[in-house]
mmCIF file of C-alpha atoms in Angstrom:
data_model
loop_
_atom_site.group_PDB
_atom_site.id
_atom_site.type_symbol
_atom_site.label_atom_id
_atom_site.label_comp_id
_atom_site.label_asym_id
_atom_site.label_seq_id
_atom_site.Cartn_x
_atom_site.Cartn_y
_atom_site.Cartn_z
ATOM 1 C CA MET A 755 -13.429 26.069 -52.978
ATOM 2 C CA ASN A 756 -11.383 24.340 -50.984
ATOM 3 C CA ILE A 757 -12.506 22.925 -47.637
ATOM 4 C CA LEU A 758 -8.880 23.170 -45.729
ATOM 5 C CA LYS A 759 -7.606 26.407 -47.122
ATOM 6 C CA ARG A 760 -11.454 27.787 -46.049
ATOM 7 C CA ASP A 761 -10.612 26.546 -42.208
ATOM 8 C CA GLN A 762 -7.192 27.986 -42.331
ATOM 9 C CA TYR A 763 -5.722 24.708 -42.358
ATOM 10 C CA GLU A 764 -6.932 24.544 -38.807
ATOM 11 C CA CYS A 765 -9.540 21.874 -36.618
ATOM 12 C CA ARG A 766 -13.178 23.009 -36.186
ATOM 13 C CA GLU A 767 -13.519 20.762 -33.597
ATOM 14 C CA CYS A 768 -10.186 21.378 -31.662
ATOM 15 C CA LYS A 769 -10.823 25.117 -32.295
ATOM 16 C CA ARG A 770 -14.053 24.980 -30.484
ATOM 17 C CA TYR A 771 -12.382 24.409 -27.060
ATOM 18 C CA GLY A 772 -9.250 26.892 -28.031
ATOM 19 C CA ARG A 773 -7.328 23.969 -29.098
ATOM 20 C CA ASN A 774 -4.843 24.511 -32.285
ATOM 21 C CA ARG A 775 -3.847 21.592 -34.498
ATOM 22 C CA ILE A 776 -3.599 21.507 -38.361
ATOM 23 C CA ALA A 777 -6.216 19.911 -40.011
ATOM 24 C CA ASN A 778 -5.536 17.264 -42.613
ATOM 25 C CA THR A 779 -8.814 16.002 -43.235
ATOM 26 C CA VAL A 780 -11.848 17.273 -44.811
ATOM 27 C CA HIS A 781 -15.317 15.104 -42.756
ATOM 28 C CA HIS A 782 -18.372 14.736 -44.621
ATOM 29 C CA CYS A 783 -20.670 15.752 -41.784
ATOM 30 C CA ASN A 784 -23.855 14.092 -44.277
ATOM 31 C CA PRO A 785 -21.962 11.437 -44.952
ATOM 32 C CA LEU A 786 -20.885 10.561 -47.938
ATOM 33 C CA GLU A 787 -21.925 6.886 -48.734
ATOM 34 C CA THR A 788 -25.970 7.793 -47.318
ATOM 35 C CA TYR A 789 -25.631 11.297 -49.379
ATOM 36 C CA PRO A 790 -23.501 11.385 -52.255
ATOM 37 C CA GLU A 791 -25.173 14.251 -53.380
ATOM 38 C CA LEU A 792 -23.967 16.332 -50.821
ATOM 39 C CA SER A 793 -20.431 15.655 -51.272
ATOM 40 C CA LEU A 794 -19.410 18.215 -52.716
ATOM 41 C CA ILE A 795 -21.313 21.003 -50.705
ATOM 42 C CA SER A 796 -19.247 23.326 -48.688
ATOM 43 C CA TRP A 797 -21.491 23.642 -45.560
ATOM 44 C CA ASN A 798 -21.487 19.916 -45.246
ATOM 45 C CA LEU A 799 -17.682 19.935 -45.609
ATOM 46 C CA VAL A 800 -15.292 20.808 -42.293
ATOM 47 C CA SER A 801 -11.573 20.614 -41.674
ATOM 48 C CA LEU A 802 -10.621 18.833 -38.587
ATOM 49 C CA CYS A 803 -6.829 17.041 -37.491
ATOM 50 C CA GLY A 804 -6.856 13.068 -37.747
ATOM 51 C CA LYS A 805 -7.426 12.450 -34.191
ATOM 52 C CA CYS A 806 -10.560 14.351 -34.119
ATOM 53 C CA HIS A 807 -11.632 12.916 -37.741
ATOM 54 C CA ASP A 808 -11.451 9.110 -35.553
ATOM 55 C CA ALA A 809 -13.986 10.532 -33.697
ATOM 56 C CA MET A 810 -16.323 11.484 -35.384
ATOM 57 C CA HIS A 811 -17.030 8.027 -36.426
ATOM 58 C CA ASP A 812 -18.064 4.198 -34.591
ATOM 59 C CA ARG A 813 -15.988 2.072 -37.299
ATOM 60 C CA THR A 814 -17.054 -0.642 -35.655
ATOM 61 C CA ASN A 815 -20.697 0.027 -36.899
ATOM 62 C CA ASP A 816 -19.777 2.607 -39.418
ATOM 63 C CA THR A 817 -21.715 4.968 -37.984
ATOM 64 C CA LEU A 818 -21.523 8.713 -36.576
ATOM 65 C CA THR A 819 -20.663 8.981 -32.939
ATOM 66 C CA VAL A 820 -22.417 11.767 -31.028
ATOM 67 C CA LEU A 821 -20.012 14.316 -31.677
ATOM 68 C CA GLY A 822 -20.338 13.062 -35.445
ATOM 69 C CA GLU A 823 -23.704 14.020 -35.072
ATOM 70 C CA TYR A 824 -23.826 17.338 -33.293
ATOM 71 C CA TRP A 825 -21.450 18.112 -36.502
ATOM 72 C CA ARG A 826 -23.983 17.040 -38.683
ATOM 73 C CA GLU A 827 -26.890 19.318 -37.441
ATOM 74 C CA LYS A 828 -24.438 22.174 -36.530
ATOM 75 C CA VAL A 829 -23.664 22.236 -40.532
ATOM 76 C CA THR A 830 -26.547 20.835 -41.264
ATOM 77 C CA PRO A 831 -29.289 24.544 -42.366
ATOM 78 C CA HIS A 832 -32.733 23.935 -41.186
ATOM 79 C CA THR A 833 -34.029 24.241 -44.907
ATOM 80 C CA TYR A 834 -32.615 22.799 -47.504
ATOM 81 C CA THR A 835 -33.186 21.218 -51.622
ATOM 82 C CA LEU A 836 -32.677 17.117 -51.399
ATOM 83 C CA GLN A 837 -33.652 15.085 -54.482
ATOM 84 C CA SER A 838 -35.379 18.423 -55.365
ATOM 85 C CA LYS A 839 -37.458 18.468 -52.779
ATOM 86 C CA LYS A 840 -37.826 21.213 -50.969
ATOM 87 C CA TRP A 841 -38.217 19.185 -46.592
ATOM 88 C CA SER A 842 -40.091 20.971 -43.813
ATOM 89 C CA ASN A 843 -41.973 19.605 -41.092
ATOM 90 C CA ASP A 844 -44.737 17.447 -42.252
ATOM 91 C CA ASP A 845 -42.546 15.459 -44.142
ATOM 92 C CA GLU A 846 -41.254 13.358 -41.314
ATOM 93 C CA GLY A 847 -41.953 10.229 -43.686
ATOM 94 C CA PHE A 848 -39.606 11.429 -46.711
ATOM 95 C CA PHE A 849 -35.690 11.224 -44.825
ATOM 96 C CA PRO A 850 -33.848 8.651 -43.466
ATOM 97 C CA HIS A 851 -33.193 8.413 -39.752
ATOM 98 C CA THR A 852 -29.967 10.386 -40.509
ATOM 99 C CA LEU A 853 -31.125 13.132 -41.534
ATOM 100 C CA ILE A 854 -34.744 13.903 -39.552
ATOM 101 C CA LEU A 855 -33.535 17.013 -37.048
ATOM 102 C CA ARG A 856 -34.828 18.228 -34.432
ATOM 103 C CA HIS A 857 -34.187 22.356 -33.035
ATOM 104 C CA LYS A 858 -35.163 22.964 -29.774
ATOM 105 C CA GLY A 859 -37.112 19.453 -29.379
ATOM 106 C CA VAL A 860 -39.354 20.833 -32.450
ATOM 107 C CA LEU A 861 -38.825 18.224 -35.523
ATOM 108 C CA ILE A 862 -37.766 20.330 -38.871
#
């Protein structure tokens, strides 16, 4: 699926605030370098304008910003299969620190 087409070429971050900007970049919410297995999974991809895409990354240390973490948590399903292992609350030690999610204060 073409992600830009799916999102109607609109920046999803700008759209949250009622702005209408053309998206020209597809962002991997769970970073490609850390989760290459999610590289083409449509729920992990969002269309963004260049300005919003830059706001997702701290380029000095190659990590997600608070905004990037917001989108990572927003799009990541509460339960999905990763590396052929279903995860749940009991699997806290299984994931790298960037994938441990909390929902309403509860580790999921």
